[in-house]
């Protein structure tokens, strides 16, 4: 898999194939794909889908490995309120929210921007929130090998809000803890810090 990069280029052949499928879908739901407002929709949708699923071709571990630095720092590092946008694999509708991530270094720290980048990599795949939480947690734990890792994700799911039960104010919280964060006091400190307004 390739290292992280800004996704600006689209494979022409893939775009054409996806575009044809979107054109068929638009026709099947009863719309006129030749209508002015829809003329470029299949291509736009094809490019959007490639962007929203661009995480499959990126190795998140390489993102972390490329910015690991030896440092004698042993206290908690927290990056909170990381915006995330993903597609639910059940209905391919968006879910979106925030991730709060902490780790306790064990001889190495990582560039702070790399944590949000691995969130993006995993989010830009067809996902369920539970697996997204686990993927981020395991990647940090396996790559940095810290003394502990914590991940909490809060998200709203359009498959619950727009269809089905249609509960517009519902949200889902998932969490995962490894190492020192499995201790009650460490986990409690993390939860207090991510819910506090320290600005």
PDB file of C-alpha atoms in Angstrom:
ATOM      1  CA  UNK A   1       0.000   0.000   0.000  1.00  0.00           C
ATOM      2  CA  UNK A   2       1.085   3.555  -0.680  1.00  0.00           C
ATOM      3  CA  UNK A   3       2.022   6.081   2.008  1.00  0.00           C
ATOM      4  CA  UNK A   4      -0.457   8.830   2.876  1.00  0.00           C
ATOM      5  CA  UNK A   5      -0.994  11.425   0.166  1.00  0.00           C
ATOM      6  CA  UNK A   6      -3.552  13.996  -0.783  1.00  0.00           C
ATOM      7  CA  UNK A   7      -6.044  12.266  -3.066  1.00  0.00           C
ATOM      8  CA  UNK A   8      -6.392  14.486  -6.137  1.00  0.00           C
ATOM      9  CA  UNK A   9      -5.922  12.129  -9.078  1.00  0.00           C
ATOM     10  CA  UNK A  10      -8.476   9.645 -10.325  1.00  0.00           C
ATOM     11  CA  UNK A  11      -7.858   6.584 -12.458  1.00  0.00           C
ATOM     12  CA  UNK A  12      -9.612   7.317 -15.754  1.00  0.00           C
ATOM     13  CA  UNK A  13     -10.621   3.715 -16.423  1.00  0.00           C
ATOM     14  CA  UNK A  14     -11.993   3.214 -12.903  1.00  0.00           C
ATOM     15  CA  UNK A  15     -13.844   6.519 -13.036  1.00  0.00           C
ATOM     16  CA  UNK A  16     -15.497   5.529 -16.318  1.00  0.00           C
ATOM     17  CA  UNK A  17     -16.586   2.150 -14.945  1.00  0.00           C
ATOM     18  CA  UNK A  18     -18.074   3.635 -11.777  1.00  0.00           C
ATOM     19  CA  UNK A  19     -19.650   6.465 -13.768  1.00  0.00           C
ATOM     20  CA  UNK A  20     -21.490   3.962 -15.974  1.00  0.00           C
ATOM     21  CA  UNK A  21     -22.872   2.216 -12.882  1.00  0.00           C
ATOM     22  CA  UNK A  22     -24.095   5.481 -11.373  1.00  0.00           C
ATOM     23  CA  UNK A  23     -25.734   6.352 -14.677  1.00  0.00           C
ATOM     24  CA  UNK A  24     -27.608   3.022 -14.514  1.00  0.00           C
ATOM     25  CA  UNK A  25     -28.690   3.652 -10.922  1.00  0.00           C
ATOM     26  CA  UNK A  26     -29.994   7.124 -11.742  1.00  0.00           C
ATOM     27  CA  UNK A  27     -31.959   5.687 -14.663  1.00  0.00           C
ATOM     28  CA  UNK A  28     -33.341   2.798 -12.588  1.00  0.00           C
ATOM     29  CA  UNK A  29     -34.748   5.108  -9.898  1.00  0.00           C
ATOM     30  CA  UNK A  30     -36.748   6.899 -12.581  1.00  0.00           C
ATOM     31  CA  UNK A  31     -34.651   9.969 -13.352  1.00  0.00           C
ATOM     32  CA  UNK A  32     -33.542  11.257 -16.728  1.00  0.00           C
ATOM     33  CA  UNK A  33     -29.763  11.000 -16.796  1.00  0.00           C
ATOM     34  CA  UNK A  34     -29.769  13.351 -19.810  1.00  0.00           C
ATOM     35  CA  UNK A  35     -31.434  16.127 -17.822  1.00  0.00           C
ATOM     36  CA  UNK A  36     -29.155  19.170 -17.570  1.00  0.00           C
ATOM     37  CA  UNK A  37     -28.748  18.991 -13.802  1.00  0.00           C
ATOM     38  CA  UNK A  38     -27.742  15.327 -13.976  1.00  0.00           C
ATOM     39  CA  UNK A  39     -25.443  15.337 -17.001  1.00  0.00           C
ATOM     40  CA  UNK A  40     -22.237  15.402 -14.934  1.00  0.00           C
ATOM     41  CA  UNK A  41     -23.632  13.718 -11.818  1.00  0.00           C
ATOM     42  CA  UNK A  42     -22.389  10.179 -12.661  1.00  0.00           C
ATOM     43  CA  UNK A  43     -18.825  11.437 -13.074  1.00  0.00           C
ATOM     44  CA  UNK A  44     -18.971  13.599  -9.948  1.00  0.00           C
ATOM     45  CA  UNK A  45     -20.397  10.690  -7.947  1.00  0.00           C
ATOM     46  CA  UNK A  46     -17.715   8.345  -9.298  1.00  0.00           C
ATOM     47  CA  UNK A  47     -14.954  10.705  -8.198  1.00  0.00           C
ATOM     48  CA  UNK A  48     -16.613  11.303  -4.833  1.00  0.00           C
ATOM     49  CA  UNK A  49     -16.846   7.566  -4.181  1.00  0.00           C
ATOM     50  CA  UNK A  50     -13.186   7.088  -5.054  1.00  0.00           C
ATOM     51  CA  UNK A  51     -12.240   9.856  -2.628  1.00  0.00           C
ATOM     52  CA  UNK A  52     -14.476   8.525   0.143  1.00  0.00           C
ATOM     53  CA  UNK A  53     -12.948   5.042  -0.198  1.00  0.00           C
ATOM     54  CA  UNK A  54      -9.358   6.118  -0.869  1.00  0.00           C
ATOM     55  CA  UNK A  55      -8.173   4.605   2.433  1.00  0.00           C
ATOM     56  CA  UNK A  56      -7.893   1.108   0.980  1.00  0.00           C
ATOM     57  CA  UNK A  57      -4.699   1.954  -0.880  1.00  0.00           C
ATOM     58  CA  UNK A  58      -2.881   3.605   2.042  1.00  0.00           C
ATOM     59  CA  UNK A  59      -0.888   1.859   4.769  1.00  0.00           C
ATOM     60  CA  UNK A  60      -1.653   3.685   8.040  1.00  0.00           C
ATOM     61  CA  UNK A  61       1.276   2.039   9.854  1.00  0.00           C
ATOM     62  CA  UNK A  62       3.664   3.660   7.374  1.00  0.00           C
ATOM     63  CA  UNK A  63       2.199   7.061   8.236  1.00  0.00           C
ATOM     64  CA  UNK A  64       3.147   6.550  11.873  1.00  0.00           C
ATOM     65  CA  UNK A  65       6.526   4.970  11.126  1.00  0.00           C
ATOM     66  CA  UNK A  66       7.455   7.968   8.981  1.00  0.00           C
ATOM     67  CA  UNK A  67       7.147  10.369  11.907  1.00  0.00           C
ATOM     68  CA  UNK A  68       8.304   8.442  14.995  1.00  0.00           C
ATOM     69  CA  UNK A  69      10.865  10.153  17.183  1.00  0.00           C
ATOM     70  CA  UNK A  70      12.797   8.898  20.190  1.00  0.00           C
ATOM     71  CA  UNK A  71      11.714  10.959  23.176  1.00  0.00           C
ATOM     72  CA  UNK A  72      11.846  10.426  26.934  1.00  0.00           C
ATOM     73  CA  UNK A  73       8.261  11.508  27.605  1.00  0.00           C
ATOM     74  CA  UNK A  74       6.106   9.244  29.716  1.00  0.00           C
ATOM     75  CA  UNK A  75       2.854  11.134  30.230  1.00  0.00           C
ATOM     76  CA  UNK A  76      -0.420  11.025  28.361  1.00  0.00           C
ATOM     77  CA  UNK A  77      -0.662  12.589  24.890  1.00  0.00           C
ATOM     78  CA  UNK A  78      -4.226  13.400  23.808  1.00  0.00           C
ATOM     79  CA  UNK A  79      -5.533  14.521  20.435  1.00  0.00           C
ATOM     80  CA  UNK A  80      -9.234  15.193  20.790  1.00  0.00           C
ATOM     81  CA  UNK A  81     -12.101  16.391  18.595  1.00  0.00           C
ATOM     82  CA  UNK A  82     -10.637  14.864  15.417  1.00  0.00           C
ATOM     83  CA  UNK A  83     -13.350  15.238  12.783  1.00  0.00           C
ATOM     84  CA  UNK A  84     -14.162  12.082  10.878  1.00  0.00           C
ATOM     85  CA  UNK A  85     -16.428  11.224   7.968  1.00  0.00           C
ATOM     86  CA  UNK A  86     -17.045   7.675   6.804  1.00  0.00           C
ATOM     87  CA  UNK A  87     -19.521   5.494   4.918  1.00  0.00           C
ATOM     88  CA  UNK A  88     -21.538   2.838   6.714  1.00  0.00           C
ATOM     89  CA  UNK A  89     -20.970  -0.471   4.961  1.00  0.00           C
ATOM     90  CA  UNK A  90     -24.584  -1.553   5.457  1.00  0.00           C
ATOM     91  CA  UNK A  91     -26.311   1.223   3.499  1.00  0.00           C
ATOM     92  CA  UNK A  92     -23.340   3.214   2.154  1.00  0.00           C
ATOM     93  CA  UNK A  93     -24.719   6.291   3.889  1.00  0.00           C
ATOM     94  CA  UNK A  94     -22.431   8.665   5.788  1.00  0.00           C
ATOM     95  CA  UNK A  95     -21.669   8.635   9.454  1.00  0.00           C
ATOM     96  CA  UNK A  96     -19.692  11.471  10.969  1.00  0.00           C
ATOM     97  CA  UNK A  97     -18.431  12.727  14.281  1.00  0.00           C
ATOM     98  CA  UNK A  98     -15.283  13.063  16.340  1.00  0.00           C
ATOM     99  CA  UNK A  99     -12.496  10.808  17.547  1.00  0.00           C
ATOM    100  CA  UNK A 100     -10.582  11.333  20.781  1.00  0.00           C
ATOM    101  CA  UNK A 101      -7.256   9.499  20.922  1.00  0.00           C
ATOM    102  CA  UNK A 102      -4.567   9.226  23.577  1.00  0.00           C
ATOM    103  CA  UNK A 103      -1.391   7.256  24.025  1.00  0.00           C
ATOM    104  CA  UNK A 104       1.318   7.011  26.663  1.00  0.00           C
ATOM    105  CA  UNK A 105       4.737   6.912  24.949  1.00  0.00           C
ATOM    106  CA  UNK A 106       7.199   4.125  25.536  1.00  0.00           C
ATOM    107  CA  UNK A 107      10.397   5.686  24.201  1.00  0.00           C
ATOM    108  CA  UNK A 108       8.853   7.128  21.034  1.00  0.00           C
ATOM    109  CA  UNK A 109       6.405   9.881  20.202  1.00  0.00           C
ATOM    110  CA  UNK A 110       4.775  10.532  16.826  1.00  0.00           C
ATOM    111  CA  UNK A 111       4.151  13.736  14.907  1.00  0.00           C
ATOM    112  CA  UNK A 112       0.771  15.026  16.086  1.00  0.00           C
ATOM    113  CA  UNK A 113      -0.683  15.409  12.590  1.00  0.00           C
ATOM    114  CA  UNK A 114      -0.181  11.697  11.932  1.00  0.00           C
ATOM    115  CA  UNK A 115      -2.902  10.615  14.355  1.00  0.00           C
ATOM    116  CA  UNK A 116      -5.678  12.476  12.473  1.00  0.00           C
ATOM    117  CA  UNK A 117      -4.250  11.130   9.229  1.00  0.00           C
ATOM    118  CA  UNK A 118      -4.635   7.515  10.273  1.00  0.00           C
ATOM    119  CA  UNK A 119      -8.194   8.326  11.361  1.00  0.00           C
ATOM    120  CA  UNK A 120      -8.814   9.526   7.796  1.00  0.00           C
ATOM    121  CA  UNK A 121      -7.252   6.403   6.284  1.00  0.00           C
ATOM    122  CA  UNK A 122      -9.497   4.038   8.209  1.00  0.00           C
ATOM    123  CA  UNK A 123     -12.560   6.277   7.860  1.00  0.00           C
ATOM    124  CA  UNK A 124     -12.167   6.372   4.077  1.00  0.00           C
ATOM    125  CA  UNK A 125     -13.222   2.763   3.756  1.00  0.00           C
ATOM    126  CA  UNK A 126     -16.634   1.155   4.030  1.00  0.00           C
ATOM    127  CA  UNK A 127     -16.913   0.875   7.791  1.00  0.00           C
ATOM    128  CA  UNK A 128     -18.876   0.211  10.921  1.00  0.00           C
ATOM    129  CA  UNK A 129     -18.052   2.446  13.860  1.00  0.00           C
ATOM    130  CA  UNK A 130     -17.052  -0.474  16.047  1.00  0.00           C
ATOM    131  CA  UNK A 131     -14.420  -1.696  13.584  1.00  0.00           C
ATOM    132  CA  UNK A 132     -13.209   1.845  12.884  1.00  0.00           C
ATOM    133  CA  UNK A 133     -12.508   2.264  16.613  1.00  0.00           C
ATOM    134  CA  UNK A 134     -10.703  -1.080  16.755  1.00  0.00           C
ATOM    135  CA  UNK A 135      -8.657  -0.438  13.588  1.00  0.00           C
ATOM    136  CA  UNK A 136      -7.332   2.899  14.869  1.00  0.00           C
ATOM    137  CA  UNK A 137      -6.572   1.448  18.302  1.00  0.00           C
ATOM    138  CA  UNK A 138      -4.716  -1.599  16.963  1.00  0.00           C
ATOM    139  CA  UNK A 139      -2.711   0.415  14.430  1.00  0.00           C
ATOM    140  CA  UNK A 140      -1.369   2.772  17.098  1.00  0.00           C
ATOM    141  CA  UNK A 141      -0.762  -0.046  19.561  1.00  0.00           C
ATOM    142  CA  UNK A 142       1.025  -2.306  17.057  1.00  0.00           C
ATOM    143  CA  UNK A 143       3.119   0.436  15.446  1.00  0.00           C
ATOM    144  CA  UNK A 144       4.105   2.766  18.297  1.00  0.00           C
ATOM    145  CA  UNK A 145       4.075   0.038  20.957  1.00  0.00           C
ATOM    146  CA  UNK A 146       3.177   2.586  23.640  1.00  0.00           C
ATOM    147  CA  UNK A 147       2.454   1.911  27.294  1.00  0.00           C
ATOM    148  CA  UNK A 148      -1.211   2.448  26.548  1.00  0.00           C
ATOM    149  CA  UNK A 149      -3.698   3.603  23.913  1.00  0.00           C
ATOM    150  CA  UNK A 150      -7.253   4.920  24.187  1.00  0.00           C
ATOM    151  CA  UNK A 151      -9.735   5.647  21.405  1.00  0.00           C
ATOM    152  CA  UNK A 152     -13.253   7.053  21.798  1.00  0.00           C
ATOM    153  CA  UNK A 153     -15.467   7.842  18.795  1.00  0.00           C
ATOM    154  CA  UNK A 154     -18.750   9.738  18.938  1.00  0.00           C
ATOM    155  CA  UNK A 155     -20.727   9.703  15.685  1.00  0.00           C
ATOM    156  CA  UNK A 156     -24.109  10.297  14.109  1.00  0.00           C
ATOM    157  CA  UNK A 157     -25.305   7.850  11.477  1.00  0.00           C
ATOM    158  CA  UNK A 158     -27.380   8.954   8.506  1.00  0.00           C
ATOM    159  CA  UNK A 159     -28.744   5.410   8.147  1.00  0.00           C
ATOM    160  CA  UNK A 160     -30.497   5.993  11.489  1.00  0.00           C
ATOM    161  CA  UNK A 161     -31.348   9.641  10.870  1.00  0.00           C
ATOM    162  CA  UNK A 162     -32.599   9.675   7.255  1.00  0.00           C
ATOM    163  CA  UNK A 163     -34.177   6.220   7.026  1.00  0.00           C
ATOM    164  CA  UNK A 164     -35.137   3.316   9.268  1.00  0.00           C
ATOM    165  CA  UNK A 165     -35.909   4.555  12.790  1.00  0.00           C
ATOM    166  CA  UNK A 166     -35.350   8.200  11.712  1.00  0.00           C
ATOM    167  CA  UNK A 167     -33.919   9.345  15.040  1.00  0.00           C
ATOM    168  CA  UNK A 168     -32.255  12.646  14.173  1.00  0.00           C
ATOM    169  CA  UNK A 169     -30.813  13.347  17.616  1.00  0.00           C
ATOM    170  CA  UNK A 170     -29.253   9.958  18.255  1.00  0.00           C
ATOM    171  CA  UNK A 171     -25.522   9.389  18.457  1.00  0.00           C
ATOM    172  CA  UNK A 172     -23.293   6.391  19.018  1.00  0.00           C
ATOM    173  CA  UNK A 173     -20.189   6.192  21.212  1.00  0.00           C
ATOM    174  CA  UNK A 174     -17.587   3.436  20.906  1.00  0.00           C
ATOM    175  CA  UNK A 175     -14.356   3.052  22.846  1.00  0.00           C
ATOM    176  CA  UNK A 176     -11.281   0.897  23.089  1.00  0.00           C
ATOM    177  CA  UNK A 177      -8.435   0.777  25.608  1.00  0.00           C
ATOM    178  CA  UNK A 178      -5.089  -0.994  25.755  1.00  0.00           C
ATOM    179  CA  UNK A 179      -2.261  -1.151  28.268  1.00  0.00           C
ATOM    180  CA  UNK A 180      -2.291   1.434  31.028  1.00  0.00           C
ATOM    181  CA  UNK A 181      -5.686   2.724  29.889  1.00  0.00           C
ATOM    182  CA  UNK A 182      -7.195  -0.531  31.069  1.00  0.00           C
ATOM    183  CA  UNK A 183      -6.561   0.768  34.593  1.00  0.00           C
ATOM    184  CA  UNK A 184      -9.598   2.547  36.006  1.00  0.00           C
ATOM    185  CA  UNK A 185      -7.733   5.659  37.160  1.00  0.00           C
ATOM    186  CA  UNK A 186      -5.890   6.205  33.859  1.00  0.00           C
ATOM    187  CA  UNK A 187      -9.043   5.688  31.827  1.00  0.00           C
ATOM    188  CA  UNK A 188     -10.943   8.062  34.138  1.00  0.00           C
ATOM    189  CA  UNK A 189      -8.286  10.770  33.670  1.00  0.00           C
ATOM    190  CA  UNK A 190      -8.535  10.408  29.890  1.00  0.00           C
ATOM    191  CA  UNK A 191     -12.335  10.584  29.925  1.00  0.00           C
ATOM    192  CA  UNK A 192     -12.238  13.675  32.148  1.00  0.00           C
ATOM    193  CA  UNK A 193      -9.763  15.436  29.871  1.00  0.00           C
ATOM    194  CA  UNK A 194     -11.680  14.759  26.639  1.00  0.00           C
ATOM    195  CA  UNK A 195     -14.911  16.069  28.152  1.00  0.00           C
ATOM    196  CA  UNK A 196     -13.311  19.173  29.711  1.00  0.00           C
ATOM    197  CA  UNK A 197     -13.118  22.536  27.990  1.00  0.00           C
ATOM    198  CA  UNK A 198      -9.471  23.494  28.520  1.00  0.00           C
ATOM    199  CA  UNK A 199      -9.328  26.358  26.002  1.00  0.00           C
TER     200      UNK A 199
END
